[in-house]
Short mmCIF file of N, CA and C in Angstrom, two decimals:
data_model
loop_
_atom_site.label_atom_id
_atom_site.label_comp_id
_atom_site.label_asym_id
_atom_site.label_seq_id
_atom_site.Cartn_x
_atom_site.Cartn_y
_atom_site.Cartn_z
N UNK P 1 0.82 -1.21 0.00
CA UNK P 1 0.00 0.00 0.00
C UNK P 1 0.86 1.27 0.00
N UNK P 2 0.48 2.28 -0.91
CA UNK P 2 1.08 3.48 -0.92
C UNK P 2 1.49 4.46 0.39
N UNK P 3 0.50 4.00 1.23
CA UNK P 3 0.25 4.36 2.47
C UNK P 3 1.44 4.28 3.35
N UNK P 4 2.17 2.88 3.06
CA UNK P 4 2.95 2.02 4.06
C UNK P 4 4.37 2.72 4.30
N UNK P 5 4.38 2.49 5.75
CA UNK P 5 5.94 3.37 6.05
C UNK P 5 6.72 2.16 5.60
N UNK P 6 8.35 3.02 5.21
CA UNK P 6 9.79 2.30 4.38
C UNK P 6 9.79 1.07 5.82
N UNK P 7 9.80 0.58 6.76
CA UNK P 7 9.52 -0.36 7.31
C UNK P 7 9.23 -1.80 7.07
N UNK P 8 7.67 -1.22 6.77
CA UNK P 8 7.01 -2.58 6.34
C UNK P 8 7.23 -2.85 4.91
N UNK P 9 7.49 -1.63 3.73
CA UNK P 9 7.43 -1.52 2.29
C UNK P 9 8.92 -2.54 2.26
N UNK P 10 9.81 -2.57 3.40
CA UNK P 10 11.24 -2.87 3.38
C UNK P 10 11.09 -4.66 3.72
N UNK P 11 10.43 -5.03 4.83
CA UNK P 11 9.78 -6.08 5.16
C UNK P 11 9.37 -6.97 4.24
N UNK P 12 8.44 -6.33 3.58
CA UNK P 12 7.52 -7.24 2.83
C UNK P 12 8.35 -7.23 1.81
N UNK P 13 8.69 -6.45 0.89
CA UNK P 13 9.89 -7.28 -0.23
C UNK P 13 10.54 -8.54 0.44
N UNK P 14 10.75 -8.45 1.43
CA UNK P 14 12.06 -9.89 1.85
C UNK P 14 10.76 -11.14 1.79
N UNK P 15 9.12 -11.02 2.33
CA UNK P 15 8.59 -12.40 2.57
C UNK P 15 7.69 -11.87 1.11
N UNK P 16 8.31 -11.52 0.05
CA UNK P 16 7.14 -11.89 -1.30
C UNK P 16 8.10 -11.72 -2.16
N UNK P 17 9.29 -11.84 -2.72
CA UNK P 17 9.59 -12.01 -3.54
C UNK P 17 10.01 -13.01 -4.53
N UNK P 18 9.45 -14.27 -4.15
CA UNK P 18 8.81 -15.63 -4.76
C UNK P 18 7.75 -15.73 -5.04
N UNK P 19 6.76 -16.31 -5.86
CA UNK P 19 5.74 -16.77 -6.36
C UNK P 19 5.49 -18.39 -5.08
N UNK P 20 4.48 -18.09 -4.15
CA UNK P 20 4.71 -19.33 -3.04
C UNK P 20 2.99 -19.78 -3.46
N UNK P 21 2.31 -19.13 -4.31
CA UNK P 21 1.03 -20.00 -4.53
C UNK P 21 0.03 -19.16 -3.99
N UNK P 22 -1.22 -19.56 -4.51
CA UNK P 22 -2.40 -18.79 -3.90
C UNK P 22 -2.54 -18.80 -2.32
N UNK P 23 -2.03 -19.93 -1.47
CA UNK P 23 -2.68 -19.67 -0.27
C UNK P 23 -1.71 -18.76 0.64
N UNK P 24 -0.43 -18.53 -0.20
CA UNK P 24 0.64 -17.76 0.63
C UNK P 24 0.01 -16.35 0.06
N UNK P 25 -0.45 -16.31 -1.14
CA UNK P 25 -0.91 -14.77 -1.49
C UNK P 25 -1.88 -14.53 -0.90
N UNK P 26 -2.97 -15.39 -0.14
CA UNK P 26 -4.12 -14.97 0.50
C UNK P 26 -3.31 -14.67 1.85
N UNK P 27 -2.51 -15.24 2.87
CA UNK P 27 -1.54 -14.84 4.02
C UNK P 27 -1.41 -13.38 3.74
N UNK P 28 -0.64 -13.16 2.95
CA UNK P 28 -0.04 -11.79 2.58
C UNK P 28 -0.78 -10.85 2.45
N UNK P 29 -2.26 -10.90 1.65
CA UNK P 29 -3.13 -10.07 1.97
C UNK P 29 -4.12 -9.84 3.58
N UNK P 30 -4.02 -10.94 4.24
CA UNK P 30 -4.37 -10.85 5.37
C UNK P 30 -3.27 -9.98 6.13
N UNK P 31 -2.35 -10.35 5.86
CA UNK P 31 -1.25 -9.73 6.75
C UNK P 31 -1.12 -8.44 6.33
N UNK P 32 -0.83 -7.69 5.25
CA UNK P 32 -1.45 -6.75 4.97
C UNK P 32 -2.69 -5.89 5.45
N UNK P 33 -3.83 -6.46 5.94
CA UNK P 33 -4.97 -5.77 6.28
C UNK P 33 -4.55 -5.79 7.70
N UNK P 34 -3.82 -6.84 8.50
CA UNK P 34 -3.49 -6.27 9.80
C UNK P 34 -3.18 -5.31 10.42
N UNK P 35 -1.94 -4.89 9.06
CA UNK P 35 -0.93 -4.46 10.06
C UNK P 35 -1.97 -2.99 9.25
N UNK P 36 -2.46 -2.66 8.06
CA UNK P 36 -3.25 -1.80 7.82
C UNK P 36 -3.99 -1.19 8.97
N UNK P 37 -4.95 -2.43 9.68
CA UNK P 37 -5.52 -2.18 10.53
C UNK P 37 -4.87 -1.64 11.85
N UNK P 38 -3.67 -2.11 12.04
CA UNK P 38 -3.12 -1.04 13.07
C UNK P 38 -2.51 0.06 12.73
N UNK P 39 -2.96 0.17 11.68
CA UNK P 39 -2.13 1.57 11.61
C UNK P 39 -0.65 1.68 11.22
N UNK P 40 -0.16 0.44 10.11
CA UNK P 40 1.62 0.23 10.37
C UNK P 40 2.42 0.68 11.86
N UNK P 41 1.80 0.65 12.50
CA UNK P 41 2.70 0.96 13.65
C UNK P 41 3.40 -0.04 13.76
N UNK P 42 4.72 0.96 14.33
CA UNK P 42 5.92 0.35 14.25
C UNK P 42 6.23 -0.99 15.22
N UNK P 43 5.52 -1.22 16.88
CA UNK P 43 5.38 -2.22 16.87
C UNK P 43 6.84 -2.23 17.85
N UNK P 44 6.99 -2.84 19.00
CA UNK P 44 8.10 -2.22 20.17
C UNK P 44 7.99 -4.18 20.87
N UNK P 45 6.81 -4.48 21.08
CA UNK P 45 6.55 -5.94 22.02
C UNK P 45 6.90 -7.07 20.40
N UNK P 46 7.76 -7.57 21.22
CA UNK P 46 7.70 -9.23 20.12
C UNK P 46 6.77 -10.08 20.72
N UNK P 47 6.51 -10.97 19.51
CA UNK P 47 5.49 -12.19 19.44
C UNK P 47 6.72 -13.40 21.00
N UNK P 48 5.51 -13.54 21.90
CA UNK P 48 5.95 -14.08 23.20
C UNK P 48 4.99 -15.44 23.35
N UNK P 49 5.84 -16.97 22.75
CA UNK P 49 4.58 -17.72 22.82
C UNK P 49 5.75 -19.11 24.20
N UNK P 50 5.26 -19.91 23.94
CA UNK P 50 5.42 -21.45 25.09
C UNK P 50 6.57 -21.65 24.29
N UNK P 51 6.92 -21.55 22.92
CA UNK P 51 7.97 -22.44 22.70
C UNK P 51 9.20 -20.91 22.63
N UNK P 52 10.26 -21.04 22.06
CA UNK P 52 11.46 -20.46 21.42
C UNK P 52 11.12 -20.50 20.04
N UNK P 53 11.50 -19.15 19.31
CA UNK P 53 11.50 -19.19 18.02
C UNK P 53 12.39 -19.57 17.77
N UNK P 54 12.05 -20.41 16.25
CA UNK P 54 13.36 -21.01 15.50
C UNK P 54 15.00 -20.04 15.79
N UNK P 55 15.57 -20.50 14.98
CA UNK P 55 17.12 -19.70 15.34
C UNK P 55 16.88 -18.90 14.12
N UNK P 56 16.66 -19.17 12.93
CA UNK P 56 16.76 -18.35 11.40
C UNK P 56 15.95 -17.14 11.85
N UNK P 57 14.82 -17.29 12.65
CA UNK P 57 13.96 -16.36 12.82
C UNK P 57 14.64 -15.23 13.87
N UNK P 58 15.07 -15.89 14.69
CA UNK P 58 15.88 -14.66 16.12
C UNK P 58 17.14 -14.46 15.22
N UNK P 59 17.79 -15.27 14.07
CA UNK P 59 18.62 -14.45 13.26
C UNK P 59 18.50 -12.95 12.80
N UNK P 60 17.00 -13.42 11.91
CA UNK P 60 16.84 -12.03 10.85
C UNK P 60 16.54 -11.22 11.80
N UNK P 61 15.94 -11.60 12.84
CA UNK P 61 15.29 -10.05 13.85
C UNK P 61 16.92 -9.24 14.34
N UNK P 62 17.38 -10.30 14.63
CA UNK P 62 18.96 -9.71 15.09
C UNK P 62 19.57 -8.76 14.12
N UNK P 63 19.34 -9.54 12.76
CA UNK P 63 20.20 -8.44 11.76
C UNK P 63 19.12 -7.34 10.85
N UNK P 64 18.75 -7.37 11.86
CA UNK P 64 17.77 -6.02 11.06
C UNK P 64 16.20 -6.59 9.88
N UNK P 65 16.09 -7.56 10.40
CA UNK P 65 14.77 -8.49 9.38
C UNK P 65 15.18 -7.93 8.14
N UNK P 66 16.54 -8.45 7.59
CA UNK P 66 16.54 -8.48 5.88
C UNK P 66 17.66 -7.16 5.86
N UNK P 67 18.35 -6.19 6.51
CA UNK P 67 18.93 -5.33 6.27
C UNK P 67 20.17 -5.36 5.54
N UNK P 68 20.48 -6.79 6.24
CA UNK P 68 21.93 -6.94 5.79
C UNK P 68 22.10 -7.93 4.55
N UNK P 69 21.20 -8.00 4.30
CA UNK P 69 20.66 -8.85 2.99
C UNK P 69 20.89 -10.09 2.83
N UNK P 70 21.56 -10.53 3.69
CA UNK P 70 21.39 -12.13 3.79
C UNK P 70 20.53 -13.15 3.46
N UNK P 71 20.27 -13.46 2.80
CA UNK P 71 19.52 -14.78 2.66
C UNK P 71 19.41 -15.99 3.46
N UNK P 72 18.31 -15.98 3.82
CA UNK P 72 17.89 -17.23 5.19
C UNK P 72 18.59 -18.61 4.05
N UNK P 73 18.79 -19.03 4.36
CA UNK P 73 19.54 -20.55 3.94
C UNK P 73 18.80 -21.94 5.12
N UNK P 74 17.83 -22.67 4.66
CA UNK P 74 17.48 -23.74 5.56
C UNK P 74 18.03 -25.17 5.32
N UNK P 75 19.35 -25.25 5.93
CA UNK P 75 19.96 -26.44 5.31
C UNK P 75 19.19 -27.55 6.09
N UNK P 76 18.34 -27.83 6.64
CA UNK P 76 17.63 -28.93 7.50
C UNK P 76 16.07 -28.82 7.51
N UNK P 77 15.74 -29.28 6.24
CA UNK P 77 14.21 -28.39 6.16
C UNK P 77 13.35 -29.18 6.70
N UNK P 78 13.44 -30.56 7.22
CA UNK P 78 12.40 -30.97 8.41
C UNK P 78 12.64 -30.50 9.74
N UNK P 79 13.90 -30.27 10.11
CA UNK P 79 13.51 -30.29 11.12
C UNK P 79 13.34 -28.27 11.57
N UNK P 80 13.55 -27.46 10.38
CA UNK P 80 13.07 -26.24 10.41
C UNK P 80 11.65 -26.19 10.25
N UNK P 81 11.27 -27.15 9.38
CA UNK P 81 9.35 -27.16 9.78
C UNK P 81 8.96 -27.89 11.25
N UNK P 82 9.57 -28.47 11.99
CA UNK P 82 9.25 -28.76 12.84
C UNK P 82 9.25 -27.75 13.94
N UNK P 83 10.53 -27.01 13.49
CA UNK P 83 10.74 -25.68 15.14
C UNK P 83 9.75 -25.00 14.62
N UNK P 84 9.05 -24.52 13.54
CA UNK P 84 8.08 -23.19 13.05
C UNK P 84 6.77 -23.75 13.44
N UNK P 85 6.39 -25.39 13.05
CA UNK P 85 5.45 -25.74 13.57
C UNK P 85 5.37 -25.65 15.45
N UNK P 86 5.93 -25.91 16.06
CA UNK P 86 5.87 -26.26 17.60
C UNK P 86 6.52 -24.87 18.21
N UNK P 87 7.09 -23.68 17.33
CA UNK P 87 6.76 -22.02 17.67
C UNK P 87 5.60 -21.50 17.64
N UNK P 88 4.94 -21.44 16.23
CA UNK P 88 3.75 -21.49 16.03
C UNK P 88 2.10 -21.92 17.29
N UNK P 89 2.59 -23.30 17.24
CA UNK P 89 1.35 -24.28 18.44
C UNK P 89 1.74 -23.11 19.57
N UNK P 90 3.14 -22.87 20.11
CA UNK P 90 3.53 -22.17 21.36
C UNK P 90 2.33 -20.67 21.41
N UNK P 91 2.86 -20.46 19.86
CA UNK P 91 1.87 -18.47 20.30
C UNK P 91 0.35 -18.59 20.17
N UNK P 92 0.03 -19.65 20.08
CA UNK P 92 -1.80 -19.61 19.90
C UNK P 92 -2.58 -19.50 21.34
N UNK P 93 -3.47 -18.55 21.49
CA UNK P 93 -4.39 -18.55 22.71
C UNK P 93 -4.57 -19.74 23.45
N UNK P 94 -5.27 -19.89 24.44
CA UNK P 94 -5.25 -21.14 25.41
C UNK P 94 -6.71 -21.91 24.13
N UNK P 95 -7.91 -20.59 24.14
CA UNK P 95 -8.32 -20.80 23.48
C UNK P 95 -8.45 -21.69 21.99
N UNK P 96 -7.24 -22.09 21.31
CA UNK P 96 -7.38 -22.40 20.03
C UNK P 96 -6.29 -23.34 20.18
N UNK P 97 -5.86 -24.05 21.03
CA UNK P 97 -4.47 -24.93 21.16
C UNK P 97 -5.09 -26.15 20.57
N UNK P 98 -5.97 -26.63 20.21
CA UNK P 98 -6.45 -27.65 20.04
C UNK P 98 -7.55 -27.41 18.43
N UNK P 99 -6.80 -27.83 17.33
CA UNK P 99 -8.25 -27.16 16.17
C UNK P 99 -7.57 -28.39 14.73
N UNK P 100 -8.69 -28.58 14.40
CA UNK P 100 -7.92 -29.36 13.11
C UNK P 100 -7.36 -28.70 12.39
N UNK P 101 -6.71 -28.51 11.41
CA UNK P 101 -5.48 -28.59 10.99
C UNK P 101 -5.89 -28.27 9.04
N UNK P 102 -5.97 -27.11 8.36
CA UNK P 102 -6.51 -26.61 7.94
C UNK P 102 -7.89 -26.21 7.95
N UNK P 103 -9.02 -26.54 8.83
CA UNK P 103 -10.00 -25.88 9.37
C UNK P 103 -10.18 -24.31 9.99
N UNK P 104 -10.39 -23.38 8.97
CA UNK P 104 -10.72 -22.32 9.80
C UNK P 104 -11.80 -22.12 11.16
N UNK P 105 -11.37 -21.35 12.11
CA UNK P 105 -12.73 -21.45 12.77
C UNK P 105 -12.44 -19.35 13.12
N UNK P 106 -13.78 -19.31 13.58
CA UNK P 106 -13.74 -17.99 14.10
C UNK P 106 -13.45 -17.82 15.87
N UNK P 107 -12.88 -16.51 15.51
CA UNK P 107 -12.37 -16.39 16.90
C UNK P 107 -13.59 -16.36 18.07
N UNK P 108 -12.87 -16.57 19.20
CA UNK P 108 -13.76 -16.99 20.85
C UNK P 108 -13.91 -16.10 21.39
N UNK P 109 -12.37 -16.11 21.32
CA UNK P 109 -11.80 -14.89 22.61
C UNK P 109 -11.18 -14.13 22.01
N UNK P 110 -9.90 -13.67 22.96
CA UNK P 110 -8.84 -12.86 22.42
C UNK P 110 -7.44 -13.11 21.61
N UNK P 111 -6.93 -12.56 20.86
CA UNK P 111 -5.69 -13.28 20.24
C UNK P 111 -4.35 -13.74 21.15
N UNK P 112 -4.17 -12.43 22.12
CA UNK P 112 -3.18 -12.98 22.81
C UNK P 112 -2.20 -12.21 22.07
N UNK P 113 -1.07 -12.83 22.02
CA UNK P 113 0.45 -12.40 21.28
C UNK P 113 0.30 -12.52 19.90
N UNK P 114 -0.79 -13.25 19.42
CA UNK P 114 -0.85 -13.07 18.07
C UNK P 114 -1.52 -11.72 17.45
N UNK P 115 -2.07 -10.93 18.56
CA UNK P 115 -2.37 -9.61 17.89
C UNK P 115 -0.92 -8.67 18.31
N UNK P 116 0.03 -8.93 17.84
CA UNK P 116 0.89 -8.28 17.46
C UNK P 116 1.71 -7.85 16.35
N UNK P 117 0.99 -6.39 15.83
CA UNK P 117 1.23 -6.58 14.90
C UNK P 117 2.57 -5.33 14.30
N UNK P 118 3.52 -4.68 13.65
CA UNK P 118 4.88 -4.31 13.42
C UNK P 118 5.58 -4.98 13.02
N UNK P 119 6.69 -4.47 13.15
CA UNK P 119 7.72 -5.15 12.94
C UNK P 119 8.50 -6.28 13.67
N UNK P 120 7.84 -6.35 15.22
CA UNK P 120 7.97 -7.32 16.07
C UNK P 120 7.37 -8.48 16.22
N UNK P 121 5.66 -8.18 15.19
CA UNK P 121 4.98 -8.99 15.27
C UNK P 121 4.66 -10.40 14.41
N UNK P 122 3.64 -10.54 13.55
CA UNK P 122 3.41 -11.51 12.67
C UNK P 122 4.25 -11.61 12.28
N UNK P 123 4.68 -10.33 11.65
CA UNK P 123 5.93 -10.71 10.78
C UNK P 123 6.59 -11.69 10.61
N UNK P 124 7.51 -11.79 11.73
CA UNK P 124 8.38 -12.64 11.78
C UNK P 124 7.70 -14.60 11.55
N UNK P 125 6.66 -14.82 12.19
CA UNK P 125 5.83 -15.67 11.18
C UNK P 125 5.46 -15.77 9.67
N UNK P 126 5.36 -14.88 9.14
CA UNK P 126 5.31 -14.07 7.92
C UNK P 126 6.40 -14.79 6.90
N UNK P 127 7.87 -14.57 7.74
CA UNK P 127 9.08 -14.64 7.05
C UNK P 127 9.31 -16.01 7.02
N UNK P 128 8.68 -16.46 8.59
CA UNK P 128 9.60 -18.08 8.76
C UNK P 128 8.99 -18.94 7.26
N UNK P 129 7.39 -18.75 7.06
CA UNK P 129 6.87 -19.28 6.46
C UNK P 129 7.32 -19.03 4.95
N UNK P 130 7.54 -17.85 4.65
CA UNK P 130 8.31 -17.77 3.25
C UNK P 130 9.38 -18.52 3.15
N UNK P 131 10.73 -18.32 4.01
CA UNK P 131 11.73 -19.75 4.19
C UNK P 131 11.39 -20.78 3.66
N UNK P 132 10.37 -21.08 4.62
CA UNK P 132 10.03 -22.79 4.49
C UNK P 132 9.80 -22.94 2.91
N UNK P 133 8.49 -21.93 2.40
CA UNK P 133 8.31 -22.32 1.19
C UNK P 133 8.82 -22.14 0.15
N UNK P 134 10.74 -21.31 0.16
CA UNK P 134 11.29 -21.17 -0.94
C UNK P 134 12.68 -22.43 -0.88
N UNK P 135 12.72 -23.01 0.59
CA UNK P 135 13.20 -24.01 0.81
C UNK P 135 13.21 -25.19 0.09
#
């Protein structure tokens, strides 16, 4: 969006510049209307769930999410879907810990750490998941 501060405009080049398929382009537009919806704010609290984020992920946050232009490299791609999956299960409400497994459902309650949204927030979900799928 024209709208968007050099931030997120800087961000989102790093998790779309592959072709990852319709359901990663529907992500991206959701994620998009989020962070829309807050207002691009910049976003100060990181995503705080039960597990540890992967290491690639506390990488890019370390080096500036994409500044230094590095390219995430996943030389172990099961067991990098495994840390994103069981990071992931970690940040979900008490509410939703339990849901089948492409089944949408609508929300209960509250999001929790998943309404965080900046540069601290989804994002970094955002990215792991691009990894995986250019992996």
């Amino acid at each position: 969006p024209p709208e968007a501060p050099a931030w997120f405009r800087d961000c989102y080049a790093k998790v779309s510049g592959e072709e990852l398929g319709e359901e990663y382009d529907k992500l991206l537009r959701e994620y998009v209307a989020l962070e829309q919806g807050y207002g691009f704010a910049k976003g100060t609290v990181a995503l705080k769930g039960r597990v540890e984020r992967p290491k690639e992920v506390s990488d890019w946050v370390r080096d500036g999410r994409g500044r230094t232009k590095t390219v995430r490299q996943i030389t172990n791609l099961p067991a990098y879907a495994a840390n994103v999956r069981a990071w992931w299960t970690g940040l979900q409400p008490s509410w939703r810990e339990k849901w089948d497994e492409g089944v949408e459902e609508e929300a209960t309650d509250e999001w929790g750490t998943l309404a965080s949204a900046g540069q601290n927030g989804v994002l970094s979900v955002v990215a792991a998941l691009y990894w995986w799928g250019i992996a």
